[in-house]
Coordinates of C-alpha atoms in Angstrom, one line a residue:
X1254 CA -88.3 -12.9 -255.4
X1255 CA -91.7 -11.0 -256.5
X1256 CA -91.5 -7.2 -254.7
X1257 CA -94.6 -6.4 -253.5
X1258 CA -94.1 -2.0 -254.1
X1259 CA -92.6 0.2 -256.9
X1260 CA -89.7 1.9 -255.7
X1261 CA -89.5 5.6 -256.0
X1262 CA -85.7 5.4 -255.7
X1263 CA -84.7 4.1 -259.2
X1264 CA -81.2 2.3 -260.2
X1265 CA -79.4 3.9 -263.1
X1266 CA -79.5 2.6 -266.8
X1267 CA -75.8 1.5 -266.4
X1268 CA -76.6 -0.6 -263.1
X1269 CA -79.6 -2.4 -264.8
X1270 CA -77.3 -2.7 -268.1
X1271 CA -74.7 -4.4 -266.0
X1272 CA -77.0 -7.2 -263.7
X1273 CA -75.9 -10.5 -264.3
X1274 CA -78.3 -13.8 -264.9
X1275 CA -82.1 -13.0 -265.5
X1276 CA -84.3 -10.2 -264.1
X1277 CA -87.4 -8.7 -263.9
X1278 CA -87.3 -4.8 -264.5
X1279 CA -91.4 -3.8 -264.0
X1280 CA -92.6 -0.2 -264.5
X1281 CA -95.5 1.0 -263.0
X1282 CA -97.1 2.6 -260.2
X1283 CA -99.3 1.9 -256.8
X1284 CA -102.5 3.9 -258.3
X1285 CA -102.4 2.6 -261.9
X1286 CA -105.5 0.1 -262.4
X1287 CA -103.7 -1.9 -264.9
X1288 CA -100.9 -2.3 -262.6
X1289 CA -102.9 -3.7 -259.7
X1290 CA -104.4 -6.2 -262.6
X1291 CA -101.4 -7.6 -263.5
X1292 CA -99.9 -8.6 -259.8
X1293 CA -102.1 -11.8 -259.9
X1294 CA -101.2 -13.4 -263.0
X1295 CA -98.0 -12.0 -262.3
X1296 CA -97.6 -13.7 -259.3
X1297 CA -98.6 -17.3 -260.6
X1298 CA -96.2 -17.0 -263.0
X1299 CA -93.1 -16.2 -260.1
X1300 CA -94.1 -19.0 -258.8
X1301 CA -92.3 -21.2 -261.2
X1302 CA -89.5 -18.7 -261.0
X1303 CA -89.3 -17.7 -257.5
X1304 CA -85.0 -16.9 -257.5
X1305 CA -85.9 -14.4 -260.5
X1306 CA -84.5 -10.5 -258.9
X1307 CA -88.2 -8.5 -259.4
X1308 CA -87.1 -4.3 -259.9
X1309 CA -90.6 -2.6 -259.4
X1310 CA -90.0 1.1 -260.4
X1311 CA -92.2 3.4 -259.8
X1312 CA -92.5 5.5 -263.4
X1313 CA -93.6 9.0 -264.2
X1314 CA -92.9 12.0 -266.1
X1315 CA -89.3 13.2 -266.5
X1316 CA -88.0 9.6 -264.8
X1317 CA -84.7 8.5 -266.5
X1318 CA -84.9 4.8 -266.3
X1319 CA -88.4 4.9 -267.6
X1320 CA -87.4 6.8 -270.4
X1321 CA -84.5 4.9 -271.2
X1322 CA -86.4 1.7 -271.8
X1323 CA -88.8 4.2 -273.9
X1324 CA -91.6 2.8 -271.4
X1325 CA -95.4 4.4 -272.8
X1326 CA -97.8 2.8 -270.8
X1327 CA -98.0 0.6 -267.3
X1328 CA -97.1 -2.2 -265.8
X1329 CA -94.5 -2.5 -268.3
X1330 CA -92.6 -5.7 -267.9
X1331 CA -88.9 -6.1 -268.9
X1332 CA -87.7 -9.6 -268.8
X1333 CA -83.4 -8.7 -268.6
X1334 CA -80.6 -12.2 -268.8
X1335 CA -77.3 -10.8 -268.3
X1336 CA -78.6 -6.7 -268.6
X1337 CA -80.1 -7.4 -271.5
X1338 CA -84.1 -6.7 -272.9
X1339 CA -84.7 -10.1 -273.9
X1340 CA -88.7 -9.8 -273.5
X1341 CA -91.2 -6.8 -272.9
X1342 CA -94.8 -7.3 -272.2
X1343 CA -97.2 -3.9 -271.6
X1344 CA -100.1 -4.3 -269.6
X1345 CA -100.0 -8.5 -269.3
X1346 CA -103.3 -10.2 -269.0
X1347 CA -102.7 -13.8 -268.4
X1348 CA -99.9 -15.6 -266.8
X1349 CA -99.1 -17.7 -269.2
X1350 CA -98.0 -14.7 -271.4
X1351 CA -95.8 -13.9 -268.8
X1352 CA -94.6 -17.2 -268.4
X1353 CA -93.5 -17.5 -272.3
X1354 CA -91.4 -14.4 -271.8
X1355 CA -89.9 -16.1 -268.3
X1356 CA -89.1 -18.6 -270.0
X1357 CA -86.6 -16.6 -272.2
X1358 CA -84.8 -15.9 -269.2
X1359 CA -84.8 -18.3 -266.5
X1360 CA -86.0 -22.1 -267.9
X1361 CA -87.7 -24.2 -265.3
X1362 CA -86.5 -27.1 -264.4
X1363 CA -88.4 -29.0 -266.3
X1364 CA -88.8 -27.1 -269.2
X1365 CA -87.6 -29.1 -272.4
X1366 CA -88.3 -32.5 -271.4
X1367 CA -91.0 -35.2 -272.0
X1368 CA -93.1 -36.7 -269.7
X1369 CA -90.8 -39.7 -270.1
X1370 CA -87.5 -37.3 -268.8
X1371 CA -86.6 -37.7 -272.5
X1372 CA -85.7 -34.3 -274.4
X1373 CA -88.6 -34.2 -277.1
X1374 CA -87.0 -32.5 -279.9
X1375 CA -85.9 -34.8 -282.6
X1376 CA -82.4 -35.6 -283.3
X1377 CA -80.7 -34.9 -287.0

């Protein structure tokens, strides 16, 4: 569910700690050229993932949650399964970046298997 605006009213480190299933906690703002970059390949890759919870927070000086994930420079993207940072990209520039760190979190459903429906990975 891809948010289409950073929201200046920001959850608390201990709600974001306690989500459960995968997530997708991005820092940014509306003015930020980088940030307006990103929302295309960003958007391709939700796609594949469209039941994924998308946080856009807007970020700033003296904002908690920003600081918190120690966040330097936007979009910053935090890929979260269970609360957890499982992935962080800064400033993305392709989709299928963003799709690697997706697929830490949230597997498609056909992620893992052959073109023949066969798991690929060999068997010990």
């Amino acid at each position: 569910m891809m948010s289409d605006t950073y929201s200046v009213a920001q959850p608390t480190r201990a709600e974001i700690d306690a989500l459960t299933g995968p997530a997708l906690l991005e820092f940014g703002t509306g003015w930020c050229g980088h940030c307006r970059a990103t929302q295309a390949p960003l958007a391709a890759a939700f796609a594949q993932h469209p039941g994924v919870p998308h946080l856009r927070v807007e970020d700033g000086p003296g904002r908690a949650l920003g600081r918190s994930f120690r966040v330097k420079l936007w979009p910053t993207l935090i890929f979260l399964k269970d609360g957890q940072e499982v992935a962080r990209i800064v400033r993305p520039l392709d989709s299928a970046e963003i799709a690697r760190a997706f697929s830490l979190i949230h597997p498609t459903a056909n992620a893992g298997v052959g073109p023949s429906g066969s798991d690929p990975s060999p068997r010990r």
